[in-house]
Short mmCIF file of C-alpha atoms in Angstrom, two decimals:
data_model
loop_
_atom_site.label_atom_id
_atom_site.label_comp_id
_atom_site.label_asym_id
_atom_site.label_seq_id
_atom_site.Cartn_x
_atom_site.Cartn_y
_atom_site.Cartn_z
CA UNK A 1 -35.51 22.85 -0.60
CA UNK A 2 -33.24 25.24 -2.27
CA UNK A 3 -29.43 25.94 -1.72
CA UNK A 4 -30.47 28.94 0.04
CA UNK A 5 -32.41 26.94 2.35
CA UNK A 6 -29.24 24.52 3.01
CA UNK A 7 -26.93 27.63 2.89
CA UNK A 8 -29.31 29.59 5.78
CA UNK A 9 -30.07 26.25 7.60
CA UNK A 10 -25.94 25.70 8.08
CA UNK A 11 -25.82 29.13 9.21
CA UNK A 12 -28.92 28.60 12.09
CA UNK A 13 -27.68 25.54 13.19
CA UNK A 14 -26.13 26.94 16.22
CA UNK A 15 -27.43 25.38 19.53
CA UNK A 16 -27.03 26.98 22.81
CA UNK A 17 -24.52 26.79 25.40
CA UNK A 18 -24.77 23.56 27.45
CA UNK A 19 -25.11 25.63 30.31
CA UNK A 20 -28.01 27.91 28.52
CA UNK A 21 -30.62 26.61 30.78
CA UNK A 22 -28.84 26.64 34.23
CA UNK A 23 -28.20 29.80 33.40
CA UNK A 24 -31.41 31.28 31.95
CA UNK A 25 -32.95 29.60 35.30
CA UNK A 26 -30.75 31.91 37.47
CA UNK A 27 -31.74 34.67 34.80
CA UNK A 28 -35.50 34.08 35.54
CA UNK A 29 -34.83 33.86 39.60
CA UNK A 30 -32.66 37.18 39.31
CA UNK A 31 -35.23 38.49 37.46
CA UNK A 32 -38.67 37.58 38.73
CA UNK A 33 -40.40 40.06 40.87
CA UNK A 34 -40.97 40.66 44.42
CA UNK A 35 -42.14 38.10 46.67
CA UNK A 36 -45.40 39.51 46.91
CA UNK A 37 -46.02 39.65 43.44
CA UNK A 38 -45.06 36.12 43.04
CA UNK A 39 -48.02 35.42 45.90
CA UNK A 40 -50.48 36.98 44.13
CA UNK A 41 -49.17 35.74 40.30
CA UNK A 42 -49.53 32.41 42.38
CA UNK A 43 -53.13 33.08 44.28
CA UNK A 44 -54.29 33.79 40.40
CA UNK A 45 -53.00 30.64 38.66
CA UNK A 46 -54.40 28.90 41.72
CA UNK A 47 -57.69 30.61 41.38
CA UNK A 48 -57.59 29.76 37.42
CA UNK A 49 -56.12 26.54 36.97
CA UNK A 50 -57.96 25.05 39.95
CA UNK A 51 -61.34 27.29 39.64
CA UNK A 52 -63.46 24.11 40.46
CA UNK A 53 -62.00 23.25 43.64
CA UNK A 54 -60.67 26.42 44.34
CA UNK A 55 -62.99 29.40 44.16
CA UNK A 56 -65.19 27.60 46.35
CA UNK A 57 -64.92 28.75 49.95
CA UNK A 58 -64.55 32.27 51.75
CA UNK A 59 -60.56 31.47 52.69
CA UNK A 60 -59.20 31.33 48.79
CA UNK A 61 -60.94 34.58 48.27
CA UNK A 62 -59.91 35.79 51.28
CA UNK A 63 -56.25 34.71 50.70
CA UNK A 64 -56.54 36.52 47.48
CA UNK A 65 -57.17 39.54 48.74
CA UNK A 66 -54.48 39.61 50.94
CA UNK A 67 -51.63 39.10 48.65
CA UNK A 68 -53.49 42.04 46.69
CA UNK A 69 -53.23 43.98 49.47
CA UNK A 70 -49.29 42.96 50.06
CA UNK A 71 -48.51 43.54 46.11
CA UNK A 72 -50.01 46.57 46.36
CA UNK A 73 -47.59 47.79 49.06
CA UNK A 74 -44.93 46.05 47.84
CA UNK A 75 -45.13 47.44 44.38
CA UNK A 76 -46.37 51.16 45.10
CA UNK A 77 -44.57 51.89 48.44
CA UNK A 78 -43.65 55.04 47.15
CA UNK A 79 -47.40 56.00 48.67
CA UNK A 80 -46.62 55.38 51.80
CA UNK A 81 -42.60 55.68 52.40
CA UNK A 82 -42.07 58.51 54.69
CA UNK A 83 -38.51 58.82 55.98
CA UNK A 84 -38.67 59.65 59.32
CA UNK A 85 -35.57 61.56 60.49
CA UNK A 86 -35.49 63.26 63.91
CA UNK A 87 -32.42 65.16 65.35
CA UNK A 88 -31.46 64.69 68.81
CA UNK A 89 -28.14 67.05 69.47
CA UNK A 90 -25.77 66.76 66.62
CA UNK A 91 -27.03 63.62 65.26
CA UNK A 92 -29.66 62.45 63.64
CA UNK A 93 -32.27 59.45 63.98
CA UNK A 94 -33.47 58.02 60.74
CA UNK A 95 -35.90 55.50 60.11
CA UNK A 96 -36.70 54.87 56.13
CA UNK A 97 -39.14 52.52 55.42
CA UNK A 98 -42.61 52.46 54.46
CA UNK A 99 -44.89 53.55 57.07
CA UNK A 100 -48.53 53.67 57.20
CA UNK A 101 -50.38 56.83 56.73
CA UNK A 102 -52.60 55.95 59.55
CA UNK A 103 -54.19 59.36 61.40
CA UNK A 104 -52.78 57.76 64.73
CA UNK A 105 -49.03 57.83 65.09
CA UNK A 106 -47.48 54.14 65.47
CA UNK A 107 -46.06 53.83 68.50
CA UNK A 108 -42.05 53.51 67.80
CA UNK A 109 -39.42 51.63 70.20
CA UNK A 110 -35.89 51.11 70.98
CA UNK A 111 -34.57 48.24 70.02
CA UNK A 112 -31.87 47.02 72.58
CA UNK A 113 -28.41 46.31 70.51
CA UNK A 114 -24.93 46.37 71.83
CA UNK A 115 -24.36 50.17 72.51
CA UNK A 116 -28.04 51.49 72.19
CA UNK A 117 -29.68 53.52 73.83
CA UNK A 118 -32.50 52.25 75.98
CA UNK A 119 -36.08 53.74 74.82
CA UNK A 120 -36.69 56.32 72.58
CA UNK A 121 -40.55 57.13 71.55
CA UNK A 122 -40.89 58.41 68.32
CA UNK A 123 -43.89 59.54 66.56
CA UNK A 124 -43.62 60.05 62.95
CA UNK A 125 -47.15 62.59 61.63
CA UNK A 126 -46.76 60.45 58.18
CA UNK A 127 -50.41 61.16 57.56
CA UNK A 128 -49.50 64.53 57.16
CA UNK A 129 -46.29 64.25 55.62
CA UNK A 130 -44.40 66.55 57.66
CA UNK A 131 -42.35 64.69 59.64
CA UNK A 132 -42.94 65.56 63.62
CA UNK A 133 -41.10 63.74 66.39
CA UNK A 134 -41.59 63.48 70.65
CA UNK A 135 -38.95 62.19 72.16
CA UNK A 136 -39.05 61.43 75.65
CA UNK A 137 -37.11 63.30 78.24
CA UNK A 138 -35.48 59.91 79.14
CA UNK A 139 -34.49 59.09 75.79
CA UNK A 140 -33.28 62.31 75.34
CA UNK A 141 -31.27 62.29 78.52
CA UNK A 142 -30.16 58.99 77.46
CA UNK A 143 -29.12 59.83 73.71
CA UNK A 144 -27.26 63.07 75.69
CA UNK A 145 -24.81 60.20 77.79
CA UNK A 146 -24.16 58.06 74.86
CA UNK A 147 -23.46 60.65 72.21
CA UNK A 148 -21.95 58.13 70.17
CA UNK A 149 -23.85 55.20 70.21
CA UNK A 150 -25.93 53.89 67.68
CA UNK A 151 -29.73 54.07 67.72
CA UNK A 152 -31.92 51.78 66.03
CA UNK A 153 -35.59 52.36 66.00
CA UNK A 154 -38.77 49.96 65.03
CA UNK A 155 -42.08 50.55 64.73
CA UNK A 156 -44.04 48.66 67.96
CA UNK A 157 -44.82 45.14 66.40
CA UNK A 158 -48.33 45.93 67.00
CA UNK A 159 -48.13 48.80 65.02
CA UNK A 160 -46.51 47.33 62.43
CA UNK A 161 -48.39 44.74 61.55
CA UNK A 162 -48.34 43.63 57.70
CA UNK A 163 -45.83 46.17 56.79
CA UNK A 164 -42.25 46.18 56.52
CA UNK A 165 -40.08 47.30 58.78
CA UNK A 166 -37.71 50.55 58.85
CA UNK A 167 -34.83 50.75 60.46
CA UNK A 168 -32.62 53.48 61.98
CA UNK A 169 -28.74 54.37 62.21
CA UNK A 170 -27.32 56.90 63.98
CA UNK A 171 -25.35 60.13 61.77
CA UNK A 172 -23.42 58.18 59.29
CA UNK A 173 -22.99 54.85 60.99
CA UNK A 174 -25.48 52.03 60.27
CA UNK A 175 -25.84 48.58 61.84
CA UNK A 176 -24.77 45.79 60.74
CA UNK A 177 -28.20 44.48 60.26
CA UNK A 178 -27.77 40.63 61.41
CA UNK A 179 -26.09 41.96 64.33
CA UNK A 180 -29.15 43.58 65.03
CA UNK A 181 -31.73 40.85 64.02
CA UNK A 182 -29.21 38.59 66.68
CA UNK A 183 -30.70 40.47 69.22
CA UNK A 184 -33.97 40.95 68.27
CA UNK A 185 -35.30 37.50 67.18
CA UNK A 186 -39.02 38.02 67.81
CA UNK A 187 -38.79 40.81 64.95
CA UNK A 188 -36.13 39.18 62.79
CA UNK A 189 -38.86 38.06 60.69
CA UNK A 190 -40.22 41.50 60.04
CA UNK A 191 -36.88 43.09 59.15
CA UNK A 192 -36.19 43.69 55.46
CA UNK A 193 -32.50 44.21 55.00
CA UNK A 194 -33.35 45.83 51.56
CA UNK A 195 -34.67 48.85 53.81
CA UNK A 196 -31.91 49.65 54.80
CA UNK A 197 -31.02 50.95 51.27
CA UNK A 198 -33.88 53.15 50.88
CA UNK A 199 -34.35 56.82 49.80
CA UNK A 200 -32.37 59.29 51.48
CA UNK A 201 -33.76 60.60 54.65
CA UNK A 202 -35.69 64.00 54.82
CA UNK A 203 -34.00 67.09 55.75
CA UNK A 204 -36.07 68.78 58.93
CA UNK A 205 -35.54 70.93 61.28
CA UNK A 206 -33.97 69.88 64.59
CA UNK A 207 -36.74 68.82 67.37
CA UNK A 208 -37.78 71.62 70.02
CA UNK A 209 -36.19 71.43 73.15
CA UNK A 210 -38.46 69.11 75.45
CA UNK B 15 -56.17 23.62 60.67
CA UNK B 16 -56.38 21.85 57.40
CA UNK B 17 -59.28 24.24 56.49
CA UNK B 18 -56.94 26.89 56.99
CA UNK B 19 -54.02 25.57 55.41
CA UNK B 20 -55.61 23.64 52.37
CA UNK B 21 -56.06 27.03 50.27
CA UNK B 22 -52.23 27.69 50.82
CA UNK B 23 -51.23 23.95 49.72
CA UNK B 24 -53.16 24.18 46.90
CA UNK B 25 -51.67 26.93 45.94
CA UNK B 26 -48.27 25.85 46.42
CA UNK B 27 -48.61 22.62 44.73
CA UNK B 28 -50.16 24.56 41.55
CA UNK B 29 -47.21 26.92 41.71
CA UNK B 30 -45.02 23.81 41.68
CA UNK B 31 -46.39 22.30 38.50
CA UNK B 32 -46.10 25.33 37.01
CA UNK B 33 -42.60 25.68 37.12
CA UNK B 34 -42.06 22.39 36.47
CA UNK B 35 -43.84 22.43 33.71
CA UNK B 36 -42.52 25.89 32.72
CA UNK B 37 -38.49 24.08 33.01
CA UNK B 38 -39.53 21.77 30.61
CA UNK B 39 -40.90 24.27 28.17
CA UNK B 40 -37.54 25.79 28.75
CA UNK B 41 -35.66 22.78 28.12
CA UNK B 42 -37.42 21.93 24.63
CA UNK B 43 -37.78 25.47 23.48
CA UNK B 44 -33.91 26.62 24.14
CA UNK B 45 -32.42 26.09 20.55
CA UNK B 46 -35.80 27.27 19.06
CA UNK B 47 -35.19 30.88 21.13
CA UNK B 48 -31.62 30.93 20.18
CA UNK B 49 -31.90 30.17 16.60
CA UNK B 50 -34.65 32.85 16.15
CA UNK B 51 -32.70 35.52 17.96
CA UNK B 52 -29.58 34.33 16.19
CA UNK B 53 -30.65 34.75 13.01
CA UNK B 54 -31.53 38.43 13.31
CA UNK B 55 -28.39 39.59 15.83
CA UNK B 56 -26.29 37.62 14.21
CA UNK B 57 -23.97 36.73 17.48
CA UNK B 58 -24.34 34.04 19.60
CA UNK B 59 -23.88 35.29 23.50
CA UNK B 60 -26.35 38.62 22.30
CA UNK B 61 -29.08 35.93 20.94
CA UNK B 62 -28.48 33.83 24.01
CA UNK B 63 -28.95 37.06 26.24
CA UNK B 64 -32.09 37.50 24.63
CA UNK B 65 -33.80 34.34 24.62
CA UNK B 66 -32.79 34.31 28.08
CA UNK B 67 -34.88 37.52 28.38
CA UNK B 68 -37.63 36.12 26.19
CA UNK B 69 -37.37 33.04 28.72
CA UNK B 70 -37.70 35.54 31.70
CA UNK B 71 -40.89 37.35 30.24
CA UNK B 72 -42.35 34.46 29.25
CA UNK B 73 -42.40 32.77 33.26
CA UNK B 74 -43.85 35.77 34.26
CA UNK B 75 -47.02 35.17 32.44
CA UNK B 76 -46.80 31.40 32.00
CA UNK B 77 -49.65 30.93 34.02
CA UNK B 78 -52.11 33.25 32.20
CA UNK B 79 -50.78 31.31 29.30
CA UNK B 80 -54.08 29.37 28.75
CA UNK B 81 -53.29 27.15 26.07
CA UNK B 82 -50.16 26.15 26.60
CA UNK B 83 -50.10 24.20 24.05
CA UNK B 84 -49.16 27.56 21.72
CA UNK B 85 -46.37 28.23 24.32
CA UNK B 86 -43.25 27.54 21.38
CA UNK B 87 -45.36 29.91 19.28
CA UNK B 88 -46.14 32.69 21.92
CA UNK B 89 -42.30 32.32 22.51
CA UNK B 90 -40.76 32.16 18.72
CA UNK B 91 -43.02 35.56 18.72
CA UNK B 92 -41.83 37.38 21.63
CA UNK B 93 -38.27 36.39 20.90
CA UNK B 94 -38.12 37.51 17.10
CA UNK B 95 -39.95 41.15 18.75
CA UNK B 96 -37.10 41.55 21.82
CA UNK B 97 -34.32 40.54 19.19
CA UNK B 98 -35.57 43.43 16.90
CA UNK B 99 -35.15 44.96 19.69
CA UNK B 100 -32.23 44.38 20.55
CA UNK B 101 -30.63 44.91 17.30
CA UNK B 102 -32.34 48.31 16.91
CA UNK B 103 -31.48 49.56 19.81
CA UNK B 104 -27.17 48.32 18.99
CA UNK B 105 -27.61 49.78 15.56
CA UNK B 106 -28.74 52.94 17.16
CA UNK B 107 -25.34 52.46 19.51
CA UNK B 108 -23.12 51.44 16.25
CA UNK B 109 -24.21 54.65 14.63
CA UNK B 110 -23.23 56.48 17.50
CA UNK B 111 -19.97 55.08 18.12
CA UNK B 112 -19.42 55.21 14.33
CA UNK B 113 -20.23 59.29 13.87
CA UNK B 114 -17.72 59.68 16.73
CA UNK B 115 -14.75 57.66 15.66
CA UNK B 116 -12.41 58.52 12.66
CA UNK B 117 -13.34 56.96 9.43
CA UNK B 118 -11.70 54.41 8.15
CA UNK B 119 -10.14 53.12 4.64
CA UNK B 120 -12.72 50.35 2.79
CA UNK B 121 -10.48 47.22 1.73
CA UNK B 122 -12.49 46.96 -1.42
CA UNK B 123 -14.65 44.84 -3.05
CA UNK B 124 -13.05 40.73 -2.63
CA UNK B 125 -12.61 39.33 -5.69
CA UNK B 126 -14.23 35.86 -4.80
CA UNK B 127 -16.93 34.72 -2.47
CA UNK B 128 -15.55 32.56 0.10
CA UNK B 129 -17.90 30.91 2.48
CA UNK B 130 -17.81 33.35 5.05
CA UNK B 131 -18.53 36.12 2.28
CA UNK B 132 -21.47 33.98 0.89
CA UNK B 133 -23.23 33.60 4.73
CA UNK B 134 -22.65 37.53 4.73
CA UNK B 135 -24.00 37.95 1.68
CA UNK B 136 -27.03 35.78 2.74
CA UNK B 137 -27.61 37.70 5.84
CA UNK B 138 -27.45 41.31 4.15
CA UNK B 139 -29.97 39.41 1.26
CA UNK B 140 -32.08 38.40 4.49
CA UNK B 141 -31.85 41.49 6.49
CA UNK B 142 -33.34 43.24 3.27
CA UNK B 143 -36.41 41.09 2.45
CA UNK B 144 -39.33 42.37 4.36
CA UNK B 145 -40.20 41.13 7.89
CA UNK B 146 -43.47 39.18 7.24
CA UNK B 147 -41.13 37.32 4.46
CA UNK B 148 -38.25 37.43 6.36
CA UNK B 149 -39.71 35.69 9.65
CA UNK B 150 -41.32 32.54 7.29
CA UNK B 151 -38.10 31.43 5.87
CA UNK B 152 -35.85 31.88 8.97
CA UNK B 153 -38.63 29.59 10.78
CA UNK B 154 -38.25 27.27 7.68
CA UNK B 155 -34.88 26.71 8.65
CA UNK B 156 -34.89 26.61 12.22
CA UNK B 157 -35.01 22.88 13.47
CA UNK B 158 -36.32 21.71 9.87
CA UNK B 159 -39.55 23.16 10.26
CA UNK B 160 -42.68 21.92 7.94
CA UNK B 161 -44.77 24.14 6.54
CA UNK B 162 -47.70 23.13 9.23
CA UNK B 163 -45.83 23.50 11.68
CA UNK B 164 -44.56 27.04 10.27
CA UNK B 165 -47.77 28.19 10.30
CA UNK B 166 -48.45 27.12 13.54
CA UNK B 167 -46.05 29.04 14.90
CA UNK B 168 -46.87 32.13 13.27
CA UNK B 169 -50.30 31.85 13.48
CA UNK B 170 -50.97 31.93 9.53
CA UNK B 171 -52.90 30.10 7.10
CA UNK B 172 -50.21 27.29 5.66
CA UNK B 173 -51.19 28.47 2.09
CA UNK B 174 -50.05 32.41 3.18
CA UNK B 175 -47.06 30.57 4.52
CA UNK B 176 -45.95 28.63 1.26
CA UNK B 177 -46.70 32.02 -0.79
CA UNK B 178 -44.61 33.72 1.49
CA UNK B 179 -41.86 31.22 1.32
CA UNK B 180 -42.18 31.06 -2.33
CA UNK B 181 -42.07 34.83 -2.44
CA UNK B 182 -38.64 35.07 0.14
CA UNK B 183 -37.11 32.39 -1.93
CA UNK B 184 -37.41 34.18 -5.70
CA UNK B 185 -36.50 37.45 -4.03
CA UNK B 186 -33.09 36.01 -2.10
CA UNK B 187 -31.95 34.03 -5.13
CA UNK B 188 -32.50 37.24 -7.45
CA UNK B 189 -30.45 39.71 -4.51
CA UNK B 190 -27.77 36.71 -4.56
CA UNK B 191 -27.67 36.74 -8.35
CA UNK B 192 -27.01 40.54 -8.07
CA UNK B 193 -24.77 40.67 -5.59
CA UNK B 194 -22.47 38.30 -6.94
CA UNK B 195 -22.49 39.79 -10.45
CA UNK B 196 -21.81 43.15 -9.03
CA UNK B 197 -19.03 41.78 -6.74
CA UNK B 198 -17.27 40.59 -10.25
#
């Protein structure tokens, strides 16, 4: 022990804030990764720490495999976001979300909120990229009577299976999302409100005249 | 049903220790991180900041962490590389900030080393040893390390540690000795 030791140990002998740890635990929440990622960061330590009573049995690996599958979308959904945006008059429907490039189009409806229009069909061509819309003569009728309402749009829950969900607004007004999950509580579950803060919509041409 | 849900339980109740285990990691490890990022930024909310970071990267991979017995080590490590970090990337900053604003007058050389000059002095004698010196004595002095336990940390040989010490200590005393003769 030197006096440069006691002279540098005086100067390190700060301790952290009493609150460092409450703090660094929020830090560590705020910071952690999606949920998905967690699942599968999770499924892993599972499959390590507990290989001997584990990795035995078809459900563990079969679990595994689908939080892969869920990271994956969650973390790359740049491969598969497609803003949908179809214009019906002067306004526009939007749905932004990540949509499956599936060679079938998924089968879109209305949702019923306060003020929306009853049933719009929209088929988004994601597997091309190049967004293409039918809308049905009622819809279109309908969306002609209520030329302000709102629209909201989801993908059929059978269509939609696994993925996350996209949402609509009409022109510049958006939903107030709980408002919307209110009234649609058998898809609550599938809405991300995150969505509704995704890329901006696509630019395309307005829809041929049914 | 419980062959369906066991899987998922287990899971959950692994994911459960973990963090438990990783909080009280956290909790004995805190002043450790600090210190270590203190003693190269030099300022006590940017070193918290960054062992908060260190903390952050560090749950990410906890559970790949296999021994986790070397968690304080794999920590000390990461924190001493994000604090370089971090102070590279403010000196970068300071220079930038410094090019753009007027210059301004130096107050001259003091003519005595008070306590707060000697700590400076310490710190500019630090900052100029090289790293691989520079990391064994900080860690000497963080806590009242040993030199076993210095080693463990840094993954060295004690007897590479000692000569290391040995080494940081003849080269601060003789950049102290210089210093204050030139400050005369």
């Amino acid at each position: 022990m030197t006096d440069i030791d006691d002279e540098l140990r005086r100067a390190l002998a700060i301790s952290p804030s009493p609150d460092f740890v409450v703090r660094t635990r929020r830090h560590i929440v705020a910071s952690s990764p999606a949920s998905a990622t967690q699942l599968l960061v999770r499924v892993r330590s599972a499959w390590r720490v507990g290989s001997g009573r584990v990795r035995q049995g078809y459900w563990t690996a079969g679990l595994t495999a689908a939080a892969v599958l869920l990271a994956a979308l969650w973390l790359f959904p740049s491969r598969t976001q497609r803003p949908a945006v179809a214009t019906i008059g002067a306004r526009s429907l939007v749905a932004i979300g990540h949509l499956v490039p599936v060679p079938s189009s998924p089968r879109v409806e209305l949702l019923q909120a306060p003020g929306a229009i009853a049933s719009v069909g929209l088929v988004p061509e994601v597997s091309t990229g190049t967004p293409s819309h039918v809308v049905s003569a009622d819809a279109t009728a309908t969306v002609a009577s209520a030329p302000s309402a709102p629209i909201v749009v989801l993908i059929h829950p059978a269509e939609r299976r696994g993925f996350r969900l996209l949402l609509a607004a009409l022109g510049d007004r958006r939903f107030e999302l709980p408002s919307v999950v209110d009234e649609a509580p058998i898809l609550a579950d599938a809405i991300d409100v995150t969505t509704i803060t995704g890329p901006a919509p696509l630019d395309v041409a307005p829809l041929p005249a049914q | 049903m419980d062959g369906y849900a066991a899987p998922l339980i287990v899971t959950t109740r692994l994911a459960d220790e973990l963090d438990r285990e990783f909080e009280a990691r956290l909790a004995e490890s805190s002043t450790l991180a600090v210190r270590i990022a203190y003693s190269i930024l030099r300022h006590r909310e940017d070193a918290e900041d960054v062992a908060q970071d260190a903390f952050a990267k560090a749950h990410r991979a906890f559970a790949q962490l296999r021994d986790r017995e070397r968690f304080r080590a794999w920590l000390a490590r990461m924190t001493w590389r994000l604090a370089l970090d971090r102070r590279r990337a403010d000196r970068r900053r300071l220079v930038r900030e410094l090019a753009e604003a007027a210059p301004v007058a130096s107050s001259g050389v003091p003519d005595d080393l008070d306590a707060q000059q000697r700590a400076d002095a310490l710190w500019r004698a630090i900052d100029a040893l090289p790293e691989k010196l520079r990391i064994v004595i900080v860690m000497v002095n963080i806590e009242e390390h040993g030199i076993g336990e210095v080693a463990r940390l840094l993954g060295l040989p004690e007897g590479t540690v000692k000569s290391r010490l040995f080494e940081a200590r003849k080269r601060l005393k003789e950049q102290l000795t210089w210093m204050q003769e030139t400050s005369r």
